[in-house]
Amino acid sequence: MSRGRFTVRLDRFAIDDGHHAPRLIIDEDASSAAGAARFRTTCSCGRMPRHLPGSREQALAAHLAHVDTRLGPSRGPAWLPLEARLALLFVGCLALFGASILGAAALVEALHLTGTAALSARAGGVLVGFLAAGSLMVAVRRYIAPTRS
């Protein structure tokens, strides 16, 4: 997707499910031997391979390399490009939101609601629409963007 001179690469975004938080640990043996603080990093997923102790930046770089190896492709169909999957998600969210608003309006007409009751029913329709669209986004997120396992 390109806008003027800026290029947006949507395939670079990944869903991080919170399983890869770095934990920096000072390696006492390496620090005393080197005379300066040496760090190791572990990952909250528990599957990070051991690496040589180094500076804080080296430890964080090792963690970043681990996270990049855990990045998997989206589970969506390979024949459907990412932009098309995002467009379908957007249309689905709009359909759910619109159906909720129309359902609330139909409820107001069917029950002949007026005043505060009608306003409450319409506001409830908007809230239900947001809830339904948000639930759809959460349900299909792994089919849209790459995920980290």
mmCIF file of N, CA, C and O in Angstrom, residues 37 49 53 70 77 89 96 141 148:
data_model
loop_
_atom_site.group_PDB
_atom_site.id
_atom_site.type_symbol
_atom_site.label_atom_id
_atom_site.label_comp_id
_atom_site.label_asym_id
_atom_site.label_seq_id
_atom_site.Cartn_x
_atom_site.Cartn_y
_atom_site.Cartn_z
ATOM 1 N N ALA A 37 29.531 -5.545 34.030
ATOM 2 C CA ALA A 37 28.275 -6.299 34.055
ATOM 3 C C ALA A 37 28.054 -7.013 32.721
ATOM 4 O O ALA A 37 28.165 -6.417 31.654
ATOM 5 N N PRO A 49 16.865 -20.294 23.442
ATOM 6 C CA PRO A 49 18.131 -21.014 23.610
ATOM 7 C C PRO A 49 19.140 -20.181 24.398
ATOM 8 O O PRO A 49 19.068 -18.955 24.420
ATOM 9 N N PRO A 53 26.975 -14.629 27.527
ATOM 10 C CA PRO A 53 26.688 -13.360 28.197
ATOM 11 C C PRO A 53 27.383 -12.205 27.490
ATOM 12 O O PRO A 53 28.483 -12.359 26.968
ATOM 13 N N ARG A 70 10.410 -17.017 16.106
ATOM 14 C CA ARG A 70 9.110 -17.537 16.523
ATOM 15 C C ARG A 70 7.960 -16.930 15.736
ATOM 16 O O ARG A 70 6.817 -17.269 15.953
ATOM 17 N N PRO A 77 -5.701 -17.770 4.120
ATOM 18 C CA PRO A 77 -5.360 -18.426 2.849
ATOM 19 C C PRO A 77 -4.245 -17.690 2.123
ATOM 20 O O PRO A 77 -4.229 -16.460 2.066
ATOM 21 N N LEU A 89 -12.403 -8.060 6.565
ATOM 22 C CA LEU A 89 -12.637 -7.840 7.989
ATOM 23 C C LEU A 89 -13.372 -6.530 8.219
ATOM 24 O O LEU A 89 -14.308 -6.466 9.021
ATOM 25 N N LEU A 96 -21.773 -6.108 10.871
ATOM 26 C CA LEU A 96 -22.240 -6.386 12.232
ATOM 27 C C LEU A 96 -22.706 -5.119 12.935
ATOM 28 O O LEU A 96 -23.749 -5.110 13.607
ATOM 29 N N ARG A 141 -8.169 -12.567 14.236
ATOM 30 C CA ARG A 141 -6.876 -11.886 14.153
ATOM 31 C C ARG A 141 -5.762 -12.790 13.655
ATOM 32 O O ARG A 141 -4.867 -12.347 12.963
ATOM 33 N N ARG A 148 2.892 -14.520 16.589
ATOM 34 C CA ARG A 148 4.063 -15.020 17.297
ATOM 35 C C ARG A 148 3.601 -16.149 18.183
ATOM 36 O O ARG A 148 2.679 -16.002 18.955
#
